[in-house]
Amino acid sequence: MPTTRHDLAAAFAATGRNHPYLAFTLNSLCNLDCVFCKPRCMPDYGHKDRPLTITDYAAIAAEAGTWKIRKAHCSGGEPTLRADILDVIAGLADGLGSGAAIGMTSHGNLRRGLSVEKLRDAGLTYLNLSLHSLDPERSATIMGGGDPRTTLSTLDDALSLGLQVKINCVLQRTYLDDAFAVAELARELPVAVRLIELQNIGPAQALFDTEFISEADVRDRLHEWFAGAGEVSRDQLGVRSPGQYFRPDGWAGSIGFISNSSCATCSDANRIKITPTGVARPCILHNRDIPLKSHLADDTLDDAFAHLFQAMLDRNTNDAWQGFHYVDYDLRWDRMERPEGAPVLPLLPVLTTGTTQSSCTRASAGEQ
């Protein structure tokens, strides 16, 4: 079994999977209230525990950099609601070093005083925008507020400043034409639109039976777009998770799918999720979550990262993993009840998690 940083990194590289990246949930707060997310109904909304500080983020990124991690992604909640968001991004960029990819998922309705230019100057290199309809009224119904015209303005600003842009659009039967209109933005714009299957988890359970539509069904409806479409490499798009992206003939951008309901495998999982208060979670099925605050205090982050790398290496040979997952609705925040799992790795203080299963023949994309 590999024991050193070099050996663990080499062993991970030998699997052929993409190198791990950091996926930070910066908060659980949001000023919108999407029908399939509804953060305000969650028991930990506002997370009473003290969140990580700017110094903490910089220290975690600096340790990650020694493990050759060169990407960090920030989400929420709505991460731009943090008053210190620019400092957090700058700390991550400095910690990971020159050439690192620093990204963020946002609804794009930025608060007063914050701009894409300021985010870019702090170190942001790409932006994922949540956009589910171009119609203001229907968008407000889906997202509980906001304005898609403001999001599109944010998109234009990001492209003009040289940031890579991806658009996340959740598929619902009622709003399928809206999703197709969002996808068609890629006809003229160099963006990657990701059509995301609804998941039967959290608040979306109330919608799932009537609103779910699969990737396969959507592909059939859009067959004219995909006929003869060329596949776009993940490296070209700055995407390091599984999934296929296609550029229809003559289009400036691409369309991909995140299909964790009809296709919930994790054959290329490489995300290290870190909650607002610093709990590191390598996967929904992993029952050895690692609270990082004690390692920050004791200057033992190298031990925590060794544990995380070993956890991902052990995934494929550990029966607890089952080879399946759903995306991380219940991994994002801190204080949700998590079922106890059987211990699989020793020594470090942990939180526990349960399992959820599904199957498919093709890997699906992650959040990034």
CSV table of C-alpha atoms in Angstrom, one decimal:
chain,number,residue,atom,x,y,z
A,1,MET,CA,0.0,0.0,0.0
A,2,PRO,CA,1.4,3.5,-0.9
A,3,THR,CA,2.4,5.5,2.1
A,4,THR,CA,4.1,8.7,1.0
A,5,ARG,CA,2.7,11.8,-0.9
A,6,HIS,CA,4.7,10.8,-4.0
A,7,ASP,CA,3.6,7.2,-3.9
A,8,LEU,CA,-0.1,8.0,-3.3
A,9,ALA,CA,-0.1,10.6,-6.1
A,10,ALA,CA,1.6,8.1,-8.4
A,11,ALA,CA,-0.8,5.4,-7.5
A,12,PHE,CA,-3.7,7.7,-8.3
A,13,ALA,CA,-2.2,8.6,-11.6
A,14,ALA,CA,-1.8,4.9,-12.4
A,15,THR,CA,-5.6,4.4,-12.2
A,16,GLY,CA,-5.9,6.6,-15.3
A,17,ARG,CA,-8.5,8.8,-13.6
A,18,ASN,CA,-8.2,12.6,-13.6
A,19,HIS,CA,-6.2,14.1,-10.8
A,20,PRO,CA,-8.4,15.2,-7.8
A,21,TYR,CA,-9.6,18.7,-7.4
A,22,LEU,CA,-11.1,20.7,-4.5
A,23,ALA,CA,-14.8,21.5,-4.5
A,24,PHE,CA,-15.6,24.0,-1.8
A,25,THR,CA,-19.2,24.7,-0.7
A,26,LEU,CA,-18.6,28.2,0.7
A,27,ASN,CA,-22.1,28.6,2.3
A,28,SER,CA,-25.6,27.2,2.4
A,29,LEU,CA,-27.2,30.6,2.0
A,30,CYS,CA,-28.9,31.7,-1.2
A,31,ASN,CA,-31.1,34.8,-2.1
A,32,LEU,CA,-33.0,32.7,-4.6
A,33,ASP,CA,-35.0,29.5,-3.9
A,34,CYS,CA,-35.0,27.1,-6.9
A,35,VAL,CA,-37.8,24.5,-6.8
A,36,PHE,CA,-35.4,21.5,-7.0
A,37,CYS,CA,-32.9,22.9,-4.4
A,38,LYS,CA,-34.8,25.1,-1.8
A,39,PRO,CA,-31.9,25.6,0.6
A,40,ARG,CA,-34.1,27.4,3.1
A,41,CYS,CA,-36.0,24.3,3.9
A,42,MET,CA,-32.8,22.4,4.9
A,43,PRO,CA,-32.2,21.8,8.6
A,44,ASP,CA,-28.7,23.4,8.5
A,45,TYR,CA,-29.7,26.5,6.6
A,46,GLY,CA,-27.4,29.2,7.6
A,47,HIS,CA,-25.0,26.7,9.3
A,48,LYS,CA,-24.6,27.9,12.8
A,49,ASP,CA,-21.1,26.5,13.0
A,50,ARG,CA,-18.2,28.8,12.3
A,51,PRO,CA,-17.2,28.6,8.6
A,52,LEU,CA,-13.7,28.4,7.3
A,53,THR,CA,-11.7,31.6,7.2
A,54,ILE,CA,-9.7,33.2,4.4
A,55,THR,CA,-6.6,31.9,6.1
A,56,ASP,CA,-8.1,28.4,6.3
A,57,TYR,CA,-8.9,28.3,2.6
A,58,ALA,CA,-5.4,29.5,1.7
A,59,ALA,CA,-3.8,26.9,3.9
A,60,ILE,CA,-5.9,24.0,2.4
A,61,ALA,CA,-5.1,25.2,-1.1
A,62,ALA,CA,-1.4,25.4,-0.3
A,63,GLU,CA,-1.3,21.9,1.0
A,64,ALA,CA,-3.4,20.7,-2.0
A,65,GLY,CA,-0.8,22.3,-4.3
A,66,THR,CA,1.9,20.0,-2.8
A,67,TRP,CA,-0.2,17.1,-4.0
A,68,LYS,CA,-0.2,18.6,-7.5
A,69,ILE,CA,-3.9,19.6,-7.2
A,70,ARG,CA,-4.4,22.5,-9.6
A,71,LYS,CA,-8.1,23.2,-9.5
A,72,ALA,CA,-10.5,24.6,-7.0
A,73,HIS,CA,-14.3,25.1,-7.5
A,74,CYS,CA,-16.5,27.2,-5.3
A,75,SER,CA,-20.3,26.8,-4.9
A,76,GLY,CA,-23.0,27.2,-2.3
A,77,GLY,CA,-25.7,28.2,-1.7
A,78,GLU,CA,-24.8,31.3,-3.6
A,79,PRO,CA,-21.0,31.8,-3.0
A,80,THR,CA,-21.1,35.5,-4.1
A,81,LEU,CA,-23.1,36.3,-0.9
A,82,ARG,CA,-20.0,35.9,1.2
A,83,ALA,CA,-18.6,39.3,1.9
A,84,ASP,CA,-15.1,37.9,1.7
A,85,ILE,CA,-15.6,36.1,-1.7
A,86,LEU,CA,-12.8,38.0,-3.4
A,87,ASP,CA,-10.3,37.2,-0.6
A,88,VAL,CA,-11.3,33.5,-0.7
A,89,ILE,CA,-10.7,33.3,-4.4
A,90,ALA,CA,-7.4,35.1,-4.1
A,91,GLY,CA,-6.3,32.7,-1.3
A,92,LEU,CA,-7.2,29.6,-3.4
A,93,ALA,CA,-5.4,31.0,-6.4
A,94,ASP,CA,-2.3,31.8,-4.4
A,95,GLY,CA,-2.3,28.5,-2.6
A,96,LEU,CA,-2.6,26.4,-5.7
A,97,GLY,CA,-0.1,28.4,-7.6
A,98,SER,CA,0.4,29.7,-11.1
A,99,GLY,CA,-1.8,28.2,-13.8
A,100,ALA,CA,-4.4,26.9,-11.4
A,101,ALA,CA,-8.1,26.7,-12.5
A,102,ILE,CA,-10.3,28.6,-10.0
A,103,GLY,CA,-14.0,28.4,-10.7
A,104,MET,CA,-17.4,29.2,-9.2
A,105,THR,CA,-21.0,28.3,-9.7
A,106,SER,CA,-23.4,31.2,-9.4
A,107,HIS,CA,-26.9,32.3,-10.5
A,108,GLY,CA,-25.2,35.4,-12.0
A,109,ASN,CA,-27.4,38.0,-10.3
A,110,LEU,CA,-24.4,39.5,-8.5
A,111,ARG,CA,-24.8,41.7,-5.4
A,112,ARG,CA,-24.1,45.4,-5.6
A,113,GLY,CA,-20.4,46.2,-5.6
A,114,LEU,CA,-19.4,42.8,-7.0
A,115,SER,CA,-18.5,42.3,-10.6
A,116,VAL,CA,-17.1,39.7,-12.9
A,117,GLU,CA,-14.0,41.9,-13.4
A,118,LYS,CA,-13.3,41.9,-9.7
A,119,LEU,CA,-13.7,38.1,-9.5
A,120,ARG,CA,-11.4,37.7,-12.5
A,121,ASP,CA,-8.8,40.0,-10.9
A,122,ALA,CA,-9.0,38.0,-7.7
A,123,GLY,CA,-8.0,34.9,-9.6
A,124,LEU,CA,-11.2,33.4,-11.0
A,125,THR,CA,-10.6,31.6,-14.4
A,126,TYR,CA,-14.0,30.1,-15.2
A,127,LEU,CA,-17.6,30.7,-14.3
A,128,ASN,CA,-20.6,28.2,-14.2
A,129,LEU,CA,-23.9,30.0,-14.4
A,130,SER,CA,-27.2,28.5,-13.4
A,131,LEU,CA,-29.8,29.4,-16.0
A,132,HIS,CA,-33.0,27.4,-16.5
A,133,SER,CA,-35.2,29.7,-18.7
A,134,LEU,CA,-34.7,32.8,-20.8
A,135,ASP,CA,-38.2,34.0,-20.0
A,136,PRO,CA,-38.1,36.3,-16.9
A,137,GLU,CA,-41.5,35.1,-15.5
A,138,ARG,CA,-40.9,31.4,-15.9
A,139,SER,CA,-37.3,31.8,-14.7
A,140,ALA,CA,-38.6,33.5,-11.6
A,141,THR,CA,-41.0,30.7,-11.0
A,142,ILE,CA,-38.3,28.1,-11.3
A,143,MET,CA,-35.6,29.9,-9.3
A,144,GLY,CA,-37.7,31.9,-6.8
A,145,GLY,CA,-36.5,35.2,-8.1
A,146,GLY,CA,-33.7,36.7,-10.1
A,147,ASP,CA,-33.6,37.8,-13.7
A,148,PRO,CA,-32.2,35.7,-16.6
A,149,ARG,CA,-31.3,39.0,-18.4
A,150,THR,CA,-29.0,39.9,-15.6
A,151,THR,CA,-27.4,36.4,-15.8
A,152,LEU,CA,-26.9,36.8,-19.5
A,153,SER,CA,-25.2,40.2,-18.9
A,154,THR,CA,-22.9,38.4,-16.4
A,155,LEU,CA,-22.2,35.8,-19.1
A,156,ASP,CA,-21.3,38.5,-21.6
A,157,ASP,CA,-19.0,40.1,-19.1
A,158,ALA,CA,-17.3,36.8,-18.3
A,159,LEU,CA,-16.7,36.0,-22.0
A,160,SER,CA,-15.4,39.5,-22.7
A,161,LEU,CA,-12.9,39.2,-19.9
A,162,GLY,CA,-11.6,35.8,-21.2
A,163,LEU,CA,-13.2,33.5,-18.6
A,164,GLN,CA,-14.4,30.1,-19.7
A,165,VAL,CA,-18.2,29.9,-19.2
A,166,LYS,CA,-20.4,26.9,-18.6
A,167,ILE,CA,-24.2,27.1,-18.2
A,168,ASN,CA,-26.1,24.7,-15.9
A,169,CYS,CA,-29.7,24.1,-16.9
A,170,VAL,CA,-31.9,21.6,-15.0
A,171,LEU,CA,-34.3,19.6,-17.2
A,172,GLN,CA,-38.0,19.6,-16.3
A,173,ARG,CA,-40.8,18.4,-18.5
A,174,THR,CA,-42.9,21.5,-17.9
A,175,TYR,CA,-40.0,23.7,-18.9
A,176,LEU,CA,-38.4,21.6,-21.6
A,177,ASP,CA,-38.7,24.2,-24.3
A,178,ASP,CA,-37.1,26.7,-21.9
A,179,ALA,CA,-34.1,24.3,-21.5
A,180,PHE,CA,-33.8,23.9,-25.2
A,181,ALA,CA,-33.7,27.7,-25.6
A,182,VAL,CA,-31.0,27.9,-23.0
A,183,ALA,CA,-29.0,25.2,-24.8
A,184,GLU,CA,-29.3,27.1,-28.1
A,185,LEU,CA,-27.2,29.9,-26.6
A,186,ALA,CA,-24.3,27.7,-27.6
A,187,ARG,CA,-25.2,28.1,-31.2
A,188,GLU,CA,-23.7,31.6,-31.2
A,189,LEU,CA,-21.7,31.8,-28.0
A,190,PRO,CA,-18.5,29.8,-27.0
A,191,VAL,CA,-20.1,28.3,-23.9
A,192,ALA,CA,-20.6,24.7,-22.7
A,193,VAL,CA,-24.3,24.2,-21.8
A,194,ARG,CA,-24.8,21.3,-19.5
A,195,LEU,CA,-28.4,19.8,-19.4
A,196,ILE,CA,-28.8,18.3,-15.9
A,197,GLU,CA,-31.2,15.5,-15.1
A,198,LEU,CA,-33.5,16.1,-12.1
A,199,GLN,CA,-32.7,13.9,-9.2
A,200,ASN,CA,-35.0,12.1,-6.9
A,201,ILE,CA,-33.4,13.5,-3.8
A,202,GLY,CA,-34.1,16.4,-1.4
A,203,PRO,CA,-36.9,18.9,-2.4
A,204,ALA,CA,-36.8,17.6,-6.0
A,205,GLN,CA,-38.5,14.4,-4.7
A,206,ALA,CA,-41.8,16.3,-4.8
A,207,LEU,CA,-41.2,17.0,-8.5
A,208,PHE,CA,-39.5,13.9,-9.7
A,209,ASP,CA,-42.4,11.7,-10.8
A,210,THR,CA,-44.0,14.3,-13.1
A,211,GLU,CA,-40.9,16.4,-14.1
A,212,PHE,CA,-38.1,14.0,-14.6
A,213,ILE,CA,-36.9,13.5,-18.2
A,214,SER,CA,-33.9,11.4,-19.1
A,215,GLU,CA,-30.8,12.2,-21.1
A,216,ALA,CA,-31.8,9.5,-23.6
A,217,ASP,CA,-35.2,11.1,-24.2
A,218,VAL,CA,-33.7,14.6,-24.6
A,219,ARG,CA,-31.2,13.3,-27.1
A,220,ASP,CA,-34.0,11.8,-29.2
A,221,ARG,CA,-35.8,15.1,-29.2
A,222,LEU,CA,-32.7,17.0,-30.2
A,223,HIS,CA,-31.5,14.4,-32.7
A,224,GLU,CA,-31.1,17.0,-35.5
A,225,TRP,CA,-28.6,18.9,-33.3
A,226,PHE,CA,-26.6,15.8,-32.5
A,227,ALA,CA,-26.6,14.2,-35.9
A,228,GLY,CA,-23.0,14.5,-37.1
A,229,ALA,CA,-22.0,16.6,-34.0
A,230,GLY,CA,-18.3,16.4,-33.1
A,231,GLU,CA,-17.2,15.5,-29.6
A,232,VAL,CA,-15.4,18.2,-27.6
A,233,SER,CA,-12.6,17.0,-25.3
A,234,ARG,CA,-12.9,17.7,-21.6
A,235,ASP,CA,-9.5,19.3,-21.6
A,236,GLN,CA,-10.6,21.8,-24.2
A,237,LEU,CA,-13.6,22.7,-22.1
A,238,GLY,CA,-11.7,22.8,-18.8
A,239,VAL,CA,-13.9,19.9,-17.6
A,240,ARG,CA,-12.2,17.2,-15.5
A,241,SER,CA,-15.2,15.0,-14.6
A,242,PRO,CA,-16.8,12.2,-16.7
A,243,GLY,CA,-19.3,12.9,-19.4
A,244,GLN,CA,-19.5,13.7,-23.1
A,245,TYR,CA,-19.8,17.1,-24.7
A,246,PHE,CA,-20.8,17.7,-28.4
A,247,ARG,CA,-20.6,20.6,-30.7
A,248,PRO,CA,-23.3,20.6,-33.3
A,249,ASP,CA,-22.2,21.5,-36.8
A,250,GLY,CA,-21.6,25.2,-37.1
A,251,TRP,CA,-22.1,26.0,-33.4
A,252,ALA,CA,-19.7,28.1,-31.4
A,253,GLY,CA,-20.3,26.2,-28.2
A,254,SER,CA,-21.2,22.7,-27.0
A,255,ILE,CA,-23.9,20.7,-25.2
A,256,GLY,CA,-23.2,18.1,-22.5
A,257,PHE,CA,-25.3,16.2,-20.0
A,258,ILE,CA,-25.1,15.7,-16.3
A,259,SER,CA,-27.2,12.5,-15.9
A,260,ASN,CA,-26.8,11.2,-12.3
A,261,SER,CA,-30.3,9.8,-12.2
A,262,SER,CA,-30.3,7.6,-15.4
A,263,CYS,CA,-26.5,7.2,-15.3
A,264,ALA,CA,-25.2,7.3,-11.8
A,265,THR,CA,-21.8,5.8,-11.9
A,266,CYS,CA,-18.6,7.2,-10.5
A,267,SER,CA,-15.9,5.5,-12.6
A,268,ASP,CA,-13.9,8.7,-12.8
A,269,ALA,CA,-14.8,10.5,-9.5
A,270,ASN,CA,-12.0,12.9,-8.5
A,271,ARG,CA,-13.8,15.6,-6.5
A,272,ILE,CA,-12.8,16.3,-2.9
A,273,LYS,CA,-15.9,18.1,-1.4
A,274,ILE,CA,-15.3,20.5,1.5
A,275,THR,CA,-18.2,21.9,3.4
A,276,PRO,CA,-18.5,25.4,4.8
A,277,THR,CA,-17.1,24.4,8.1
A,278,GLY,CA,-14.3,22.3,6.7
A,279,VAL,CA,-15.5,18.7,6.5
A,280,ALA,CA,-13.8,17.0,3.6
A,281,ARG,CA,-15.9,14.4,1.9
A,282,PRO,CA,-14.4,12.4,-1.0
A,283,CYS,CA,-17.7,10.8,-2.0
A,284,ILE,CA,-21.3,10.3,-0.9
A,285,LEU,CA,-20.6,6.7,-0.2
A,286,HIS,CA,-17.5,7.3,1.7
A,287,ASN,CA,-17.9,6.9,5.4
A,288,ARG,CA,-14.7,8.4,6.5
A,289,ASP,CA,-15.3,12.2,6.2
A,290,ILE,CA,-12.5,14.3,7.6
A,291,PRO,CA,-13.0,17.4,9.7
A,292,LEU,CA,-10.1,19.6,8.6
A,293,LYS,CA,-10.2,22.2,11.4
A,294,SER,CA,-8.2,20.1,13.8
A,295,HIS,CA,-5.7,19.4,11.0
A,296,LEU,CA,-5.5,23.1,10.3
A,297,ALA,CA,-4.9,23.8,14.0
A,298,ASP,CA,-2.3,21.0,14.4
A,299,ASP,CA,-0.5,21.7,11.0
A,300,THR,CA,-1.3,18.1,9.9
A,301,LEU,CA,-3.1,18.7,6.6
A,302,ASP,CA,-0.7,16.4,4.9
A,303,ASP,CA,-2.1,13.5,7.0
A,304,ALA,CA,-5.6,14.5,5.9
A,305,PHE,CA,-4.7,14.6,2.2
A,306,ALA,CA,-3.0,11.2,2.5
A,307,HIS,CA,-6.2,9.8,3.9
A,308,LEU,CA,-8.3,11.4,1.1
A,309,PHE,CA,-6.1,10.1,-1.6
A,310,GLN,CA,-6.1,6.6,0.0
A,311,ALA,CA,-9.9,6.8,0.3
A,312,MET,CA,-10.3,7.4,-3.4
A,313,LEU,CA,-7.8,4.7,-4.3
A,314,ASP,CA,-9.7,2.2,-2.1
A,315,ARG,CA,-13.1,3.0,-3.6
A,316,ASN,CA,-13.1,0.4,-6.4
A,317,THR,CA,-12.0,-2.4,-4.1
A,318,ASN,CA,-14.2,-1.6,-1.2
A,319,ASP,CA,-17.7,-3.2,-1.1
A,320,ALA,CA,-19.0,-0.1,0.8
A,321,TRP,CA,-18.7,1.9,-2.4
A,322,GLN,CA,-20.8,-0.4,-4.6
A,323,GLY,CA,-19.6,1.5,-7.7
A,324,PHE,CA,-22.6,3.8,-7.7
A,325,HIS,CA,-23.4,7.3,-6.5
A,326,TYR,CA,-25.8,10.2,-6.6
A,327,VAL,CA,-24.4,13.7,-6.7
A,328,ASP,CA,-23.8,15.5,-3.6
A,329,TYR,CA,-27.0,17.1,-2.5
A,330,ASP,CA,-26.4,15.9,1.1
A,331,LEU,CA,-22.7,16.5,0.9
A,332,ARG,CA,-22.8,20.2,0.4
A,333,TRP,CA,-23.4,21.4,3.9
A,334,ASP,CA,-22.5,20.5,7.5
A,335,ARG,CA,-25.3,19.6,9.9
A,336,MET,CA,-27.6,17.2,8.1
A,337,GLU,CA,-28.2,13.8,9.7
A,338,ARG,CA,-26.0,11.2,8.0
A,339,PRO,CA,-26.6,7.4,8.5
A,340,GLU,CA,-23.8,5.5,10.1
A,341,GLY,CA,-21.6,3.4,7.7
A,342,ALA,CA,-19.2,0.5,8.4
A,343,PRO,CA,-15.7,1.7,9.1
A,344,VAL,CA,-13.3,1.1,6.2
A,345,LEU,CA,-10.3,3.2,7.0
A,346,PRO,CA,-8.6,3.7,10.4
A,347,LEU,CA,-7.2,6.4,12.6
A,348,LEU,CA,-8.5,9.8,11.6
A,349,PRO,CA,-11.5,11.4,13.3
A,350,VAL,CA,-14.5,11.1,11.0
A,351,LEU,CA,-18.2,11.7,10.3
A,352,THR,CA,-20.2,8.9,8.7
A,353,THR,CA,-22.3,8.5,5.6
A,354,GLY,CA,-24.7,6.0,4.0
A,355,THR,CA,-25.1,4.8,0.5
A,356,THR,CA,-27.4,5.2,-2.5
A,357,GLN,CA,-27.3,3.1,-5.6
A,358,SER,CA,-28.1,3.2,-9.3
A,359,SER,CA,-26.4,1.9,-12.4
A,360,CYS,CA,-25.6,2.8,-16.0
A,361,THR,CA,-23.1,1.9,-18.7
A,362,ARG,CA,-21.6,5.4,-19.1
A,363,ALA,CA,-20.1,7.8,-16.6
A,364,SER,CA,-21.9,11.1,-16.0
A,365,ALA,CA,-20.5,14.6,-15.4
A,366,GLY,CA,-19.9,16.2,-12.1
A,367,GLU,CA,-20.7,19.7,-10.8
A,368,GLN,CA,-17.7,21.6,-12.0
